[in-house]
Tab-separated table of C-alpha atoms and ligand atoms in Angstrom:
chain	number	residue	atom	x	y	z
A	1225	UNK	CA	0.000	0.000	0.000
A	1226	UNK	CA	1.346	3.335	-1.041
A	1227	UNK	CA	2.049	5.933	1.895
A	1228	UNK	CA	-0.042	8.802	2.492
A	1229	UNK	CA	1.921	12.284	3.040
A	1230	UNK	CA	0.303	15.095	4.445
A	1231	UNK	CA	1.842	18.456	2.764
A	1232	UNK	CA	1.004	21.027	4.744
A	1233	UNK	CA	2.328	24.450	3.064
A	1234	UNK	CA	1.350	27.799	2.095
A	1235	UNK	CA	2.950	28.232	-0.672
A	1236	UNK	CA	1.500	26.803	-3.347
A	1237	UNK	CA	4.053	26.328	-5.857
A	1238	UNK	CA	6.287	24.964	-3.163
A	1239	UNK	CA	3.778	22.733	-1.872
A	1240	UNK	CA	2.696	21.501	-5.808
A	1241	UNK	CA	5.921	20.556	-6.520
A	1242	UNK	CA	6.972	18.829	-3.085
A	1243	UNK	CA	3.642	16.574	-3.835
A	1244	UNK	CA	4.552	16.128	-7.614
A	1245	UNK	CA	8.227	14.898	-6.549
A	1246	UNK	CA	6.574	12.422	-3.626
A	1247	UNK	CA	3.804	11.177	-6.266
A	1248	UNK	CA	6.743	10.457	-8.443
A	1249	UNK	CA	8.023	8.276	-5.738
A	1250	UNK	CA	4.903	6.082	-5.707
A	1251	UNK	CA	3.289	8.544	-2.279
A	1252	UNK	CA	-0.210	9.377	-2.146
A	1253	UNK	CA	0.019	13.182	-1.381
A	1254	UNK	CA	-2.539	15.363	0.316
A	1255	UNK	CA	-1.723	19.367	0.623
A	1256	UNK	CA	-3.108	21.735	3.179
A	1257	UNK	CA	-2.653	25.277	2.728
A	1258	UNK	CA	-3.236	26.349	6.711
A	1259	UNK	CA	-3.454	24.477	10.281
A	1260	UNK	CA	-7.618	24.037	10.149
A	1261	UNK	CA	-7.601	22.683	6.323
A	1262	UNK	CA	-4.551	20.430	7.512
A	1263	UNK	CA	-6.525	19.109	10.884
A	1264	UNK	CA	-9.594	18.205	8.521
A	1265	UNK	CA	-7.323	16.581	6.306
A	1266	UNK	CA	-5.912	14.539	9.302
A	1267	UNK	CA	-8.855	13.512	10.185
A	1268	UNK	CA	-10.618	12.547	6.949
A	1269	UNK	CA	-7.364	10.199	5.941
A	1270	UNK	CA	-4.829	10.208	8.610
A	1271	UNK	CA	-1.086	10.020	6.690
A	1272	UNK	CA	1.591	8.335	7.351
A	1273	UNK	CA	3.645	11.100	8.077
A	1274	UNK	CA	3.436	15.174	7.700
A	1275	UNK	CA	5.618	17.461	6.151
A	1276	UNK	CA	5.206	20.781	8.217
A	1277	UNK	CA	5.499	24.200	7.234
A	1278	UNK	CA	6.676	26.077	10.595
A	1279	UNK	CA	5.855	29.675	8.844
A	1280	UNK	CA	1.446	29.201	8.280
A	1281	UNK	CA	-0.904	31.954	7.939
A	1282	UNK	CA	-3.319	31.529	11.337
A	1283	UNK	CA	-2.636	28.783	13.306
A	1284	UNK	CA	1.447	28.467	13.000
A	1285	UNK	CA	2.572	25.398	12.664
A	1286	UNK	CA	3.637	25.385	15.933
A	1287	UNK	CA	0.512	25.245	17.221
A	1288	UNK	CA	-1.164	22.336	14.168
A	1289	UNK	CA	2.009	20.853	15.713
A	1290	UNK	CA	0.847	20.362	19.083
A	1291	UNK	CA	-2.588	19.635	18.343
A	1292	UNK	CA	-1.322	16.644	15.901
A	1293	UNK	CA	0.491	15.324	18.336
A	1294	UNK	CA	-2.312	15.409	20.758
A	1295	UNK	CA	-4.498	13.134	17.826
A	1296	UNK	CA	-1.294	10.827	17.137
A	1297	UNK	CA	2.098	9.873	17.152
A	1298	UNK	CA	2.348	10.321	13.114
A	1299	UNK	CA	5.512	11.293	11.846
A	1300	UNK	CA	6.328	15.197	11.208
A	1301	UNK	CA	8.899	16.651	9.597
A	1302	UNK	CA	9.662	20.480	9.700
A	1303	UNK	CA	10.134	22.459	7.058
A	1304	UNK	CA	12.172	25.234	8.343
A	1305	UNK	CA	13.754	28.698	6.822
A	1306	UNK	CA	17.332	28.836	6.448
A	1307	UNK	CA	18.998	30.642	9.833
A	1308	UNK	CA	15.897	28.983	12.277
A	1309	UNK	CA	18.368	27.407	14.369
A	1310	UNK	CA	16.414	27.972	17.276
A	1311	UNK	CA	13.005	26.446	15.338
A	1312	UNK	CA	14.953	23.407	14.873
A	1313	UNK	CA	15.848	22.819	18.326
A	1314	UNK	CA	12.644	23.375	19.907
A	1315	UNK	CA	10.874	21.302	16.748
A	1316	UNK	CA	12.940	17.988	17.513
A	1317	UNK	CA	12.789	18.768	21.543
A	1318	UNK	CA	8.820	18.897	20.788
A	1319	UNK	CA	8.859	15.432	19.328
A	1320	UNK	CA	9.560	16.550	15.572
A	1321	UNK	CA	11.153	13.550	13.576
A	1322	UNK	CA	13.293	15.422	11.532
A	1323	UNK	CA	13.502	18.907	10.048
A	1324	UNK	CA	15.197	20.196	6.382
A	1325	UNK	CA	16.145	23.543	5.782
A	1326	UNK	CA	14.154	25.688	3.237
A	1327	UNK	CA	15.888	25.617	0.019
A	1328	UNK	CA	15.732	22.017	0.000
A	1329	UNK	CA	16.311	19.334	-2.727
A	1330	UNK	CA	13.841	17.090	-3.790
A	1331	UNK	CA	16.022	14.348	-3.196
A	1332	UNK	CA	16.901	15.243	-0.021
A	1333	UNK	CA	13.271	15.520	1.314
A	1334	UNK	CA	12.564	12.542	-0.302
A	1335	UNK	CA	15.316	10.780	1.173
A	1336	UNK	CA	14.682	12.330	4.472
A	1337	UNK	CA	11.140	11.209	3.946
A	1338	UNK	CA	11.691	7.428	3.557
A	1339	UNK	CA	14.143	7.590	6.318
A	1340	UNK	CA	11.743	8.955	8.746
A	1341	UNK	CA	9.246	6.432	7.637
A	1342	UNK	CA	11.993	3.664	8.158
A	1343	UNK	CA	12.713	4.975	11.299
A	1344	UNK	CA	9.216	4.899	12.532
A	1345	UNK	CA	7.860	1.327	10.741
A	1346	UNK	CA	11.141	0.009	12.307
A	1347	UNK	CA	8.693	-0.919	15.673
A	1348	UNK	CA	9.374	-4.355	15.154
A	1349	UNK	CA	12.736	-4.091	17.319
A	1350	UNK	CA	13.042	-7.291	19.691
A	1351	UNK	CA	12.692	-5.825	22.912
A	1352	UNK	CA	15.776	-5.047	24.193
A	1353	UNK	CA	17.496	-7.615	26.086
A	1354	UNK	CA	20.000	-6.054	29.338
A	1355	UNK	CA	22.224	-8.797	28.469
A	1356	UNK	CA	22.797	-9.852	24.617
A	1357	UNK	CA	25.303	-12.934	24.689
A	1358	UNK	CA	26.566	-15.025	21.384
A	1359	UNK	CA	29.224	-16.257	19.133
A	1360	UNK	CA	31.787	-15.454	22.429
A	1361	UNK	CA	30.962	-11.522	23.085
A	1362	UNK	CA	28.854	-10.603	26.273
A	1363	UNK	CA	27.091	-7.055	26.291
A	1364	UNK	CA	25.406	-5.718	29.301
A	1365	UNK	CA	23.199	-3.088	27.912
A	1366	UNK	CA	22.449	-1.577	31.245
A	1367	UNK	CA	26.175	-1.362	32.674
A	1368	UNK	CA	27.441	-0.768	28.934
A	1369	UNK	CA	30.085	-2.812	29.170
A	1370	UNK	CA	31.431	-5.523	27.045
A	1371	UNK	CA	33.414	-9.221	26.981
A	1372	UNK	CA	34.812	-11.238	24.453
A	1373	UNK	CA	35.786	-14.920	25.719
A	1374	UNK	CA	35.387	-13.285	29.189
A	1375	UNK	CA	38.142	-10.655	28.820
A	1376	UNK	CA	36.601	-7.526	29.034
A	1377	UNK	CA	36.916	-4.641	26.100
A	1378	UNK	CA	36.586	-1.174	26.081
A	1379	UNK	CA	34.388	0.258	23.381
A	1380	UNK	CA	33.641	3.735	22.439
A	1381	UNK	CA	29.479	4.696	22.887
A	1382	UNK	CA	29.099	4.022	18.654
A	1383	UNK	CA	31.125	1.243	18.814
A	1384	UNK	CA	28.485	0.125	21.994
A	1385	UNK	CA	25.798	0.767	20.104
A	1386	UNK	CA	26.208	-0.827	16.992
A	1387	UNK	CA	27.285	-3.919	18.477
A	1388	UNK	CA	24.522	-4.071	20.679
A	1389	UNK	CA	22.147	-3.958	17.911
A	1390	UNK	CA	23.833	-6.360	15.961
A	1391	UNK	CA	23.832	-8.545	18.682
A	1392	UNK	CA	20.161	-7.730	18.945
A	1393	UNK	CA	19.245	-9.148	15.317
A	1394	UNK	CA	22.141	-11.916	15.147
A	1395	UNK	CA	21.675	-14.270	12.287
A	1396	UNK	CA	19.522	-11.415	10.378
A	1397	UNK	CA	21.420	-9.111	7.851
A	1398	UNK	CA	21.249	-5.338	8.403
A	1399	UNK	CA	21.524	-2.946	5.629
A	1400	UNK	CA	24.137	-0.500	6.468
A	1401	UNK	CA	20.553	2.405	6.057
A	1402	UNK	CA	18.781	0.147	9.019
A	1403	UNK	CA	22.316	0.392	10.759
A	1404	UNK	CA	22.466	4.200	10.381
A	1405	UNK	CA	18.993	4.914	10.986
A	1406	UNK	CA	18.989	2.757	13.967
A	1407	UNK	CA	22.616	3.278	15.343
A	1408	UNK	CA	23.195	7.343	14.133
A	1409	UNK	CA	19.443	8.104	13.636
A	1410	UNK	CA	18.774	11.898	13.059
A	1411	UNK	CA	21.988	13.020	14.607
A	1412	UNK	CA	23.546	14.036	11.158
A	1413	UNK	CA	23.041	13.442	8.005
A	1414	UNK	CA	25.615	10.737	7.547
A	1415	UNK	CA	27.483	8.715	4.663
A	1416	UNK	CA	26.995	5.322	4.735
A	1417	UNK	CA	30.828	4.863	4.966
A	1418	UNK	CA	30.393	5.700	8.577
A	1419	UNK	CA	29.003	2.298	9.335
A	1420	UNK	CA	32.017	0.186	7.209
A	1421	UNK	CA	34.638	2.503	9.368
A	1422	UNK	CA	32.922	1.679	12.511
A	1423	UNK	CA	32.609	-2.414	11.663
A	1424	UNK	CA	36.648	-2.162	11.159
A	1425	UNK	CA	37.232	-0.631	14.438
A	1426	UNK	CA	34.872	-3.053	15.980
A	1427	UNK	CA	36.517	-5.789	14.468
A	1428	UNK	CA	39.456	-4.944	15.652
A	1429	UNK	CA	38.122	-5.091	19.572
A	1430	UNK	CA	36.030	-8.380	19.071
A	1431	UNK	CA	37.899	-10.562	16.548
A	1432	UNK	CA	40.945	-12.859	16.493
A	1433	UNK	CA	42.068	-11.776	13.222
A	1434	UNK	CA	40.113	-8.629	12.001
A	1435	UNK	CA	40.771	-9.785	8.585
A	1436	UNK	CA	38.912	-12.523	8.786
A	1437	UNK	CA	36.043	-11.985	10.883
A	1438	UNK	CA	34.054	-15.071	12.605
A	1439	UNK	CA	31.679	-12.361	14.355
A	1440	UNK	CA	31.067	-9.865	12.722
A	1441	UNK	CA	30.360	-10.949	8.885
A	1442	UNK	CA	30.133	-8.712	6.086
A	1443	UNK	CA	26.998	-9.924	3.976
A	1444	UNK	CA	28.315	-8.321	0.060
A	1445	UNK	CA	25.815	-5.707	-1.653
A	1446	UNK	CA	23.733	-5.651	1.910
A	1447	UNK	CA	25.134	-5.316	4.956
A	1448	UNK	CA	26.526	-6.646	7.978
A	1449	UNK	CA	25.497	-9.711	10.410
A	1450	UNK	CA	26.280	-11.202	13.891
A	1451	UNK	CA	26.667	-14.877	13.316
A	1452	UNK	CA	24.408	-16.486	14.889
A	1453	UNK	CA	26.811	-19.653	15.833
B	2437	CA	CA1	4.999	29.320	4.733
């Protein structure tokens, strides 16, 4: 099933050709021109995520912020005008998924778009475990701190992380996307590089001979895996 965006802009140029470039993608697109048009629209067909105009005429988008959030926990991302530092702050401290900075490419809202709705549809993460054990490597999740045949290793917090959830899908391939999203999330927006130079470092913590890793197992053209054995 196709995924509904809500557009909710003023501008109607802007907002045309953000909904042409997301139809292109295979989205079903809505548009909203102010906060009570965009509330109807909620509630008629509620999307799968929002793309939200801070800058509205009548109720800012501030406020059709809040009282989204108080109908649902559907995704929102800001759409903010260059120099707003302080807007994008206070938009991810109030729950915002992500922001982009007017000029924006279509490609980058689009790719900011299906990473938000990764993010988000990625609710099928086991619960998390305190203690993840296999293939050799302990990981206490709540003490953050690590063993490998029982000797214990020191790993930076990225290095933590990305083992942990790893360790958390062992035997299951990760794309190295799921690992940023998942790992990095909206910090920056990152290369995917990041993820190879962080596997290398961890492979040189957790495996007898880094060049030939037991653990930690590159899967070619997809990703990486914990063995499962
Ligand atoms: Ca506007």
């Amino acid at each position: 099933m196709a995924e509904r965006i809500l557009i909710v802009e003023d501008e109607p140029n802007l907002a045309e050709s953000v909904a042409y470039a997301l139809q292109r993608e295979g989205f079903v697109t809505q548009t909203a021109a102010d906060g009570p048009s965009a509330l109807d629209c909620f509630e008629a067909q509620p999307p799968d995520l929002v793309l939200l105009d801070l800058m509205l005429p009548g109720l800012s988008g501030w406020q059709l912020f809040t009282a989204l959030r108080k109908r649902s926990a559907v995704p929102v991302i800001m759409l903010t005008a260059r120099g707003e530092e302080a807007d994008r702050v206070a938009g991810l401290e109030m729950g915002a998924d992500d922001y982009v900075v007017k000029p924006f490419s279509m490609r980058e809202l689009i790719a900011r778009v299906r990473a938000v709705l990764r993010r988000t549809a990625g609710t099928e993460e086991p619960e998390a475990e305190a203690v993840l054990e296999a293939g050799g490597v302990r990981l206490d999740a709540s003490r953050r701190e690590t063993w490998v045949e029982g000797v214990p290793v020191q790993l930076t917090p990225k290095e933590f992380d990305l083992l942990a959830y790893l360790l958390r899908h062992r035997g299951r391939v990760r794309s190295r996307e799921q690992i940023l999203a998942a790992v990095w999330g909206q910090e920056e927006y990152l290369d995917e590089r990041t993820v190879d130079v962080h596997i290398r470092w961890l492979r040189k913590k957790i495996e007898k001979d880094p060049a030939v890793p037991r653990r930690l197992l590159t899967v070619r053209g997809i990703g990486y895996k914990f063995s499962e054995a």
